[in-house]
mmCIF file of C-alpha atoms and ligand atoms in Angstrom:
data_model
loop_
_atom_site.group_PDB
_atom_site.id
_atom_site.type_symbol
_atom_site.label_atom_id
_atom_site.label_comp_id
_atom_site.label_asym_id
_atom_site.label_seq_id
_atom_site.Cartn_x
_atom_site.Cartn_y
_atom_site.Cartn_z
ATOM 1 C CA UNK A 1 51.617 80.370 36.238
ATOM 2 C CA UNK A 2 47.939 81.294 36.160
ATOM 3 C CA UNK A 3 45.027 80.022 38.306
ATOM 4 C CA UNK A 4 41.357 80.987 38.060
ATOM 5 C CA UNK A 5 38.855 80.294 40.814
ATOM 6 C CA UNK A 6 35.135 80.813 41.397
ATOM 7 C CA UNK A 7 34.374 82.258 44.860
ATOM 8 C CA UNK A 8 30.805 81.606 46.027
ATOM 9 C CA UNK A 9 28.693 83.932 48.190
ATOM 10 C CA UNK A 10 26.994 82.705 51.378
ATOM 11 C CA UNK A 11 23.625 83.335 52.935
ATOM 12 C CA UNK A 12 22.599 82.735 56.539
ATOM 13 C CA UNK A 13 19.510 80.581 56.977
ATOM 14 C CA UNK A 14 19.607 81.476 60.682
ATOM 15 C CA UNK A 15 21.757 83.941 62.602
ATOM 16 C CA UNK A 16 21.463 83.986 66.399
ATOM 17 C CA UNK A 17 23.654 86.663 67.951
ATOM 18 C CA UNK A 18 24.672 86.089 71.560
ATOM 19 C CA UNK A 19 26.547 88.221 74.047
ATOM 20 C CA UNK A 20 29.652 90.286 73.379
ATOM 21 C CA UNK A 21 32.836 88.514 74.419
ATOM 22 C CA UNK A 22 35.929 89.848 76.127
ATOM 23 C CA UNK A 23 37.764 89.937 72.771
ATOM 24 C CA UNK A 24 35.092 92.263 71.303
ATOM 25 C CA UNK A 25 33.504 89.618 69.052
ATOM 26 C CA UNK A 26 30.036 88.156 69.622
ATOM 27 C CA UNK A 27 29.250 84.493 69.999
ATOM 28 C CA UNK A 28 26.918 83.433 67.228
ATOM 29 C CA UNK A 29 24.983 80.363 66.168
ATOM 30 C CA UNK A 30 24.242 80.223 62.485
ATOM 31 C CA UNK A 31 23.399 77.904 59.609
ATOM 32 C CA UNK A 32 25.221 79.079 56.480
ATOM 33 C CA UNK A 33 24.646 78.058 52.876
ATOM 34 C CA UNK A 34 26.833 78.622 49.793
ATOM 35 C CA UNK A 35 24.972 79.950 46.759
ATOM 36 C CA UNK A 36 25.652 80.056 43.023
ATOM 37 C CA UNK A 37 26.318 83.836 42.940
ATOM 38 C CA UNK A 38 30.109 84.138 42.642
ATOM 39 C CA UNK A 39 33.108 86.396 42.071
ATOM 40 C CA UNK A 40 36.013 85.261 39.883
ATOM 41 C CA UNK A 41 39.595 85.559 41.067
ATOM 42 C CA UNK A 42 42.538 85.208 38.681
ATOM 43 C CA UNK A 43 46.076 84.885 40.054
ATOM 44 C CA UNK A 44 49.151 85.352 37.849
ATOM 45 C CA UNK A 45 52.681 84.849 39.098
ATOM 46 C CA UNK A 46 55.361 87.394 38.126
ATOM 47 C CA UNK A 47 58.836 88.362 39.286
ATOM 48 C CA UNK A 48 58.044 91.635 41.085
ATOM 49 C CA UNK A 49 58.405 90.077 44.546
ATOM 50 C CA UNK A 50 55.133 91.790 45.519
ATOM 51 C CA UNK A 51 51.444 91.057 45.972
ATOM 52 C CA UNK A 52 49.431 93.395 43.742
ATOM 53 C CA UNK A 53 45.681 93.594 43.227
ATOM 54 C CA UNK A 54 43.172 94.886 40.700
ATOM 55 C CA UNK A 55 39.377 94.768 40.538
ATOM 56 C CA UNK A 56 36.715 95.531 37.937
ATOM 57 C CA UNK A 57 34.845 97.649 40.560
ATOM 58 C CA UNK A 58 36.461 101.043 41.340
ATOM 59 C CA UNK A 59 35.250 101.305 44.949
ATOM 60 C CA UNK A 60 37.057 98.108 46.002
ATOM 61 C CA UNK A 61 40.330 98.915 47.839
ATOM 62 C CA UNK A 62 43.272 97.424 45.930
ATOM 63 C CA UNK A 63 45.791 97.655 48.772
ATOM 64 C CA UNK A 64 46.598 95.915 52.056
ATOM 65 C CA UNK A 65 43.041 96.574 53.325
ATOM 66 C CA UNK A 66 41.551 94.115 50.859
ATOM 67 C CA UNK A 67 40.686 90.718 52.423
ATOM 68 C CA UNK A 68 42.061 88.946 49.330
ATOM 69 C CA UNK A 69 45.390 90.725 49.783
ATOM 70 C CA UNK A 70 45.453 89.855 53.505
ATOM 71 C CA UNK A 71 44.738 86.203 52.698
ATOM 72 C CA UNK A 72 47.617 86.071 50.204
ATOM 73 C CA UNK A 73 49.909 87.606 52.813
ATOM 74 C CA UNK A 74 48.715 85.136 55.491
ATOM 75 C CA UNK A 75 49.248 82.231 53.064
ATOM 76 C CA UNK A 76 52.875 83.190 52.376
ATOM 77 C CA UNK A 77 53.576 83.807 56.086
ATOM 78 C CA UNK A 78 52.329 80.325 56.968
ATOM 79 C CA UNK A 79 53.969 78.685 53.923
ATOM 80 C CA UNK A 80 57.173 80.232 55.146
ATOM 81 C CA UNK A 81 58.347 81.286 51.737
ATOM 82 C CA UNK A 82 58.846 84.716 50.252
ATOM 83 C CA UNK A 83 56.379 85.558 47.547
ATOM 84 C CA UNK A 84 58.123 85.702 44.156
ATOM 85 C CA UNK A 85 55.350 88.015 43.014
ATOM 86 C CA UNK A 86 51.638 87.536 42.317
ATOM 87 C CA UNK A 87 48.979 89.671 40.753
ATOM 88 C CA UNK A 88 45.418 89.029 41.959
ATOM 89 C CA UNK A 89 42.564 90.205 39.753
ATOM 90 C CA UNK A 90 39.058 90.177 41.231
ATOM 91 C CA UNK A 91 36.004 90.264 39.009
ATOM 92 C CA UNK A 92 33.171 91.144 41.358
ATOM 93 C CA UNK A 93 29.580 90.060 40.900
ATOM 94 C CA UNK A 94 28.702 89.679 44.590
ATOM 95 C CA UNK A 95 27.382 93.015 45.916
ATOM 96 C CA UNK A 96 29.234 94.629 48.845
ATOM 97 C CA UNK A 97 27.820 95.568 52.262
ATOM 98 C CA UNK A 98 25.222 92.955 51.534
ATOM 99 C CA UNK A 99 25.679 90.207 54.150
ATOM 100 C CA UNK A 100 26.851 87.784 51.444
ATOM 101 C CA UNK A 101 30.519 87.518 52.562
ATOM 102 C CA UNK A 102 31.726 88.695 49.142
ATOM 103 C CA UNK A 103 35.120 89.897 50.408
ATOM 104 C CA UNK A 104 35.589 86.726 52.447
ATOM 105 C CA UNK A 105 34.687 84.604 49.418
ATOM 106 C CA UNK A 106 37.455 86.334 47.424
ATOM 107 C CA UNK A 107 39.862 85.724 50.320
ATOM 108 C CA UNK A 108 38.919 82.042 50.395
ATOM 109 C CA UNK A 109 39.377 81.934 46.606
ATOM 110 C CA UNK A 110 42.897 83.343 46.940
ATOM 111 C CA UNK A 111 43.748 80.686 49.552
ATOM 112 C CA UNK A 112 42.381 77.910 47.309
ATOM 113 C CA UNK A 113 44.180 79.284 44.234
ATOM 114 C CA UNK A 114 47.559 79.661 45.963
ATOM 115 C CA UNK A 115 47.183 76.196 47.487
ATOM 116 C CA UNK A 116 46.544 74.773 43.989
ATOM 117 C CA UNK A 117 49.475 76.750 42.605
ATOM 118 C CA UNK A 118 51.975 75.333 45.108
ATOM 119 C CA UNK A 119 50.801 71.704 44.908
ATOM 120 C CA UNK A 120 48.382 71.703 47.866
ATOM 121 C CA UNK A 121 50.782 72.235 50.789
ATOM 122 C CA UNK A 122 47.812 72.825 53.143
ATOM 123 C CA UNK A 123 44.789 70.696 54.053
ATOM 124 C CA UNK A 124 41.322 72.297 53.982
ATOM 125 C CA UNK A 125 41.414 72.603 57.807
ATOM 126 C CA UNK A 126 44.726 74.447 57.621
ATOM 127 C CA UNK A 127 43.369 76.829 54.967
ATOM 128 C CA UNK A 128 40.358 77.494 57.235
ATOM 129 C CA UNK A 129 42.737 78.251 60.108
ATOM 130 C CA UNK A 130 44.761 80.673 57.971
ATOM 131 C CA UNK A 131 41.500 82.319 56.869
ATOM 132 C CA UNK A 132 40.101 82.605 60.422
ATOM 133 C CA UNK A 133 42.996 84.880 61.402
ATOM 134 C CA UNK A 134 41.915 87.278 58.617
ATOM 135 C CA UNK A 135 38.097 87.279 59.050
ATOM 136 C CA UNK A 136 35.235 85.413 60.731
ATOM 137 C CA UNK A 137 33.443 84.415 57.495
ATOM 138 C CA UNK A 138 36.499 83.070 55.671
ATOM 139 C CA UNK A 139 36.581 79.530 57.149
ATOM 140 C CA UNK A 140 33.022 78.920 55.924
ATOM 141 C CA UNK A 141 33.872 80.371 52.511
ATOM 142 C CA UNK A 142 36.808 77.923 52.305
ATOM 143 C CA UNK A 143 34.614 74.960 53.292
ATOM 144 C CA UNK A 144 31.338 75.848 51.567
ATOM 145 C CA UNK A 145 28.126 73.846 51.299
ATOM 146 C CA UNK A 146 25.821 73.832 54.305
ATOM 147 C CA UNK A 147 27.373 74.229 57.762
ATOM 148 C CA UNK A 148 26.698 75.395 61.282
ATOM 149 C CA UNK A 149 28.947 78.179 62.590
ATOM 150 C CA UNK A 150 29.602 78.699 66.288
ATOM 151 C CA UNK A 151 31.988 80.817 68.364
ATOM 152 C CA UNK A 152 32.632 83.965 66.333
ATOM 153 C CA UNK A 153 31.434 81.986 63.304
ATOM 154 C CA UNK A 154 34.658 80.095 62.695
ATOM 155 C CA UNK A 155 33.867 76.825 64.518
ATOM 156 C CA UNK A 156 32.188 74.836 61.759
ATOM 157 C CA UNK A 157 30.147 71.630 61.670
ATOM 158 C CA UNK A 158 29.117 70.166 58.319
ATOM 159 C CA UNK A 159 25.369 69.749 57.835
ATOM 160 C CA UNK A 160 23.395 67.827 55.227
ATOM 161 C CA UNK A 161 22.868 69.473 51.819
ATOM 162 C CA UNK A 162 19.510 71.214 51.557
ATOM 163 C CA UNK A 163 17.042 70.097 48.846
ATOM 164 C CA UNK A 164 17.277 71.734 45.426
ATOM 165 C CA UNK A 165 15.644 75.160 45.585
ATOM 166 C CA UNK A 166 15.781 78.790 44.444
ATOM 167 C CA UNK A 167 16.584 81.985 46.311
ATOM 168 C CA UNK A 168 15.614 85.449 45.097
ATOM 169 C CA UNK A 169 18.065 87.963 46.593
ATOM 170 C CA UNK A 170 17.316 91.683 46.641
ATOM 171 C CA UNK A 171 20.045 94.231 47.428
ATOM 172 C CA UNK A 172 18.454 97.536 48.430
ATOM 173 C CA UNK A 173 20.563 100.719 48.152
ATOM 174 C CA UNK A 174 21.189 100.908 51.920
ATOM 175 C CA UNK A 175 24.503 99.357 53.008
ATOM 176 C CA UNK A 176 25.063 98.198 56.583
ATOM 177 C CA UNK A 177 28.372 98.136 58.443
ATOM 178 C CA UNK A 178 28.921 94.827 60.240
ATOM 179 C CA UNK A 179 30.525 96.274 63.431
ATOM 180 C CA UNK A 180 27.616 98.753 63.744
ATOM 181 C CA UNK A 181 25.051 95.977 63.343
ATOM 182 C CA UNK A 182 26.741 93.963 66.098
ATOM 183 C CA UNK A 183 26.803 97.069 68.301
ATOM 184 C CA UNK A 184 23.026 97.408 67.898
ATOM 185 C CA UNK A 185 22.541 93.906 69.281
ATOM 186 C CA UNK A 186 24.306 95.055 72.483
ATOM 187 C CA UNK A 187 21.421 97.478 73.082
ATOM 188 C CA UNK A 188 18.900 94.602 73.390
ATOM 189 C CA UNK A 189 17.559 93.993 76.882
ATOM 190 C CA UNK A 190 17.100 90.253 76.334
ATOM 191 C CA UNK A 191 18.728 87.858 73.915
ATOM 192 C CA UNK A 192 15.936 86.092 71.971
ATOM 193 C CA UNK A 193 15.778 82.263 71.848
ATOM 194 C CA UNK A 194 17.859 80.869 69.006
ATOM 195 C CA UNK A 195 16.518 79.385 65.769
ATOM 196 C CA UNK A 196 19.647 77.516 64.687
ATOM 197 C CA UNK A 197 18.922 74.333 66.631
ATOM 198 C CA UNK A 198 15.514 73.952 64.970
ATOM 199 C CA UNK A 199 16.944 74.758 61.535
ATOM 200 C CA UNK A 200 19.765 72.224 61.674
ATOM 201 C CA UNK A 201 17.303 69.434 62.528
ATOM 202 C CA UNK A 202 14.961 70.273 59.657
ATOM 203 C CA UNK A 203 17.203 70.795 56.654
ATOM 204 C CA UNK A 204 15.546 67.897 54.792
ATOM 205 C CA UNK A 205 12.363 69.925 54.284
ATOM 206 C CA UNK A 206 12.176 73.195 52.321
ATOM 207 C CA UNK A 207 8.879 73.985 53.996
ATOM 208 C CA UNK A 208 10.486 73.751 57.449
ATOM 209 C CA UNK A 209 13.603 75.640 56.318
ATOM 210 C CA UNK A 210 11.265 78.415 55.152
ATOM 211 C CA UNK A 211 9.423 78.360 58.471
ATOM 212 C CA UNK A 212 12.584 78.611 60.612
ATOM 213 C CA UNK A 213 14.475 81.287 58.598
ATOM 214 C CA UNK A 214 15.562 83.868 61.169
ATOM 215 C CA UNK A 215 18.112 86.633 61.677
ATOM 216 C CA UNK A 216 18.579 88.495 64.986
ATOM 217 C CA UNK A 217 19.942 91.530 63.145
ATOM 218 C CA UNK A 218 16.496 92.221 61.657
ATOM 219 C CA UNK A 219 15.069 93.162 65.071
ATOM 220 C CA UNK A 220 18.250 94.851 66.262
ATOM 221 C CA UNK A 221 18.467 97.089 63.186
ATOM 222 C CA UNK A 222 14.676 97.647 63.001
ATOM 223 C CA UNK A 223 15.135 99.201 59.551
ATOM 224 C CA UNK A 224 11.723 100.053 58.064
ATOM 225 C CA UNK A 225 12.925 99.745 54.460
ATOM 226 C CA UNK A 226 14.287 96.245 55.061
ATOM 227 C CA UNK A 227 11.240 95.100 57.001
ATOM 228 C CA UNK A 228 8.902 96.254 54.238
ATOM 229 C CA UNK A 229 11.116 94.585 51.616
ATOM 230 C CA UNK A 230 10.787 91.336 53.561
ATOM 231 C CA UNK A 231 7.009 91.756 53.752
ATOM 232 C CA UNK A 232 6.865 92.307 49.994
ATOM 233 C CA UNK A 233 8.917 89.156 49.313
ATOM 234 C CA UNK A 234 6.619 87.150 51.592
ATOM 235 C CA UNK A 235 3.582 88.309 49.596
ATOM 236 C CA UNK A 236 4.632 86.489 46.382
ATOM 237 C CA UNK A 237 3.018 83.198 45.375
ATOM 238 C CA UNK A 238 5.186 80.208 46.241
ATOM 239 C CA UNK A 239 7.402 81.972 48.845
ATOM 240 C CA UNK A 240 8.340 79.522 51.594
ATOM 241 C CA UNK A 241 9.933 82.240 53.740
ATOM 242 C CA UNK A 242 12.054 85.390 53.604
ATOM 243 C CA UNK A 243 14.834 86.798 55.785
ATOM 244 C CA UNK A 244 17.817 89.143 55.790
ATOM 245 C CA UNK A 245 21.277 87.569 55.391
ATOM 246 C CA UNK A 246 24.262 88.345 57.632
ATOM 247 C CA UNK A 247 24.272 91.927 58.861
ATOM 248 C CA UNK A 248 22.398 92.919 55.691
ATOM 249 C CA UNK A 249 21.314 94.552 53.640
ATOM 250 C CA UNK A 250 20.299 91.752 51.250
ATOM 251 C CA UNK A 251 16.914 90.217 51.991
ATOM 252 C CA UNK A 252 16.055 86.966 50.219
ATOM 253 C CA UNK A 253 13.062 84.700 49.661
ATOM 254 C CA UNK A 254 13.098 80.909 49.365
ATOM 255 C CA UNK A 255 11.209 79.003 46.638
ATOM 256 C CA UNK A 256 10.859 75.361 45.700
ATOM 257 C CA UNK A 257 9.328 76.200 42.354
ATOM 258 C CA UNK A 258 11.457 77.855 39.632
ATOM 259 C CA UNK A 259 8.551 79.572 37.848
ATOM 260 C CA UNK A 260 7.402 81.260 41.074
ATOM 261 C CA UNK A 261 10.992 82.345 41.806
ATOM 262 C CA UNK A 262 11.361 83.767 38.268
ATOM 263 C CA UNK A 263 8.079 85.654 38.605
ATOM 264 C CA UNK A 264 9.225 87.146 41.928
ATOM 265 C CA UNK A 265 12.647 88.141 40.487
ATOM 266 C CA UNK A 266 10.977 89.715 37.416
ATOM 267 C CA UNK A 267 8.638 91.780 39.571
ATOM 268 C CA UNK A 268 11.351 92.857 42.040
ATOM 269 C CA UNK A 269 13.584 94.019 39.145
ATOM 270 C CA UNK A 270 10.979 96.733 38.416
ATOM 271 C CA UNK A 271 11.781 98.293 41.806
ATOM 272 C CA UNK A 272 15.409 97.289 42.500
ATOM 273 C CA UNK A 273 18.562 97.327 40.330
ATOM 274 C CA UNK A 274 20.191 94.362 42.007
ATOM 275 C CA UNK A 275 18.061 91.227 42.089
ATOM 276 C CA UNK A 276 19.641 87.775 41.839
ATOM 277 C CA UNK A 277 17.998 84.403 41.223
ATOM 278 C CA UNK A 278 20.386 81.803 42.646
ATOM 279 C CA UNK A 279 20.571 78.186 43.810
ATOM 280 C CA UNK A 280 22.444 76.439 46.627
ATOM 281 C CA UNK A 281 25.886 74.990 45.798
ATOM 282 C CA UNK A 282 27.898 72.533 47.875
ATOM 283 C CA UNK A 283 31.360 74.100 47.603
ATOM 284 C CA UNK A 284 32.856 77.403 48.778
ATOM 285 C CA UNK A 285 35.357 77.849 45.966
ATOM 286 C CA UNK A 286 36.224 75.961 42.808
ATOM 287 C CA UNK A 287 39.478 76.193 40.898
ATOM 288 C CA UNK A 288 38.522 75.934 37.209
ATOM 289 C CA UNK A 289 41.698 76.778 35.297
ATOM 290 C CA UNK A 290 45.384 76.184 35.943
ATOM 291 C CA UNK A 291 48.137 77.100 33.443
ATOM 292 C CA UNK A 292 51.654 75.964 34.340
HETATM 293 O O1 C5P B 1 35.913 88.945 61.656
HETATM 294 P P1 C5P B 1 35.495 90.121 60.843
HETATM 295 O O2 C5P B 1 36.664 90.988 60.452
HETATM 296 O O3 C5P B 1 34.648 89.764 59.680
HETATM 297 O O4 C5P B 1 34.578 91.003 61.798
HETATM 298 C C1 C5P B 1 34.297 92.344 61.539
HETATM 299 C C2 C5P B 1 33.716 92.993 62.793
HETATM 300 O O5 C5P B 1 32.393 92.464 63.053
HETATM 301 C C3 C5P B 1 34.487 92.705 64.068
HETATM 302 O O6 C5P B 1 35.515 93.647 64.256
HETATM 303 C C4 C5P B 1 33.411 92.831 65.126
HETATM 304 O O7 C5P B 1 33.154 94.178 65.416
HETATM 305 C C5 C5P B 1 32.180 92.286 64.429
HETATM 306 N N1 C5P B 1 31.944 90.850 64.712
HETATM 307 C C6 C5P B 1 31.452 90.496 65.971
HETATM 308 N N2 C5P B 1 31.193 89.169 66.219
HETATM 309 C C7 C5P B 1 31.398 88.212 65.273
HETATM 310 C C8 C5P B 1 31.889 88.568 64.000
HETATM 311 C C9 C5P B 1 32.149 89.907 63.753
HETATM 312 O O8 C5P B 1 31.246 91.334 66.835
HETATM 313 N N3 C5P B 1 31.099 86.947 65.558
#
């Protein structure tokens, strides 16, 4: 049997980081949005009795450290069946160490693909639960669309779809480790007031979304390169706002107008190798091919 699935990246429209908890995680408040940039995951069954993995990008670990592998393992544990054997192939387009939840998207894709393969034994909520045990971003990647994340990011509330728009994403060479970024927020003397509440009330208006874009990691990291990239994005005609996503290092700008977004992407490609012009989507994964 063969299943193919698209796994969509996410961006944070807001990301308020609160205090560190006893379990080592931080409480966050965030509005997350799925975007059209996606990886492709292909799962083939075989009779090896094992989970194996391959990827078109050499630097991706193809062992038990990979989130996609962990999700497959978690699926079989919960399904309470031994895996007859599956090979997972990941075709990556989402950059890594970018704040786009690329690994989590692949994990969510594996959960969706296996669920399709076995005749949907789990509801979406159950898949989110299985995913949450593997990583904080996976429940949102299972659900997709526009949602608020609370707790360590796994307590989700659906929000209205945002209006049609364009995002220009720029991935600078610097990569940022998520645990280190969270650690930096612990050095703050005061926790700044959150932006998520304002954002979730104003999702009907692109102008207001642009105004309330905010990410606490920007101040905590205080990375000159990223701050100047943001400034540059804000200087383009038609930019409604710009902000870093997740713990970075992608910084993106929001546009209502396609021509302005294309002009920005064209210009940024002169300076950066990885520039993506994307749109919001209202799913986290989509299974597009099943062969019995
Ligand atoms: O859940 P996930 O494996 O994606 O988290 C990676 C690391 O990021 C955690 O080990 C923790 O250090 C940090 N983290 C955090 N608070 C969150 C999410 C992640 O401190 N809400």
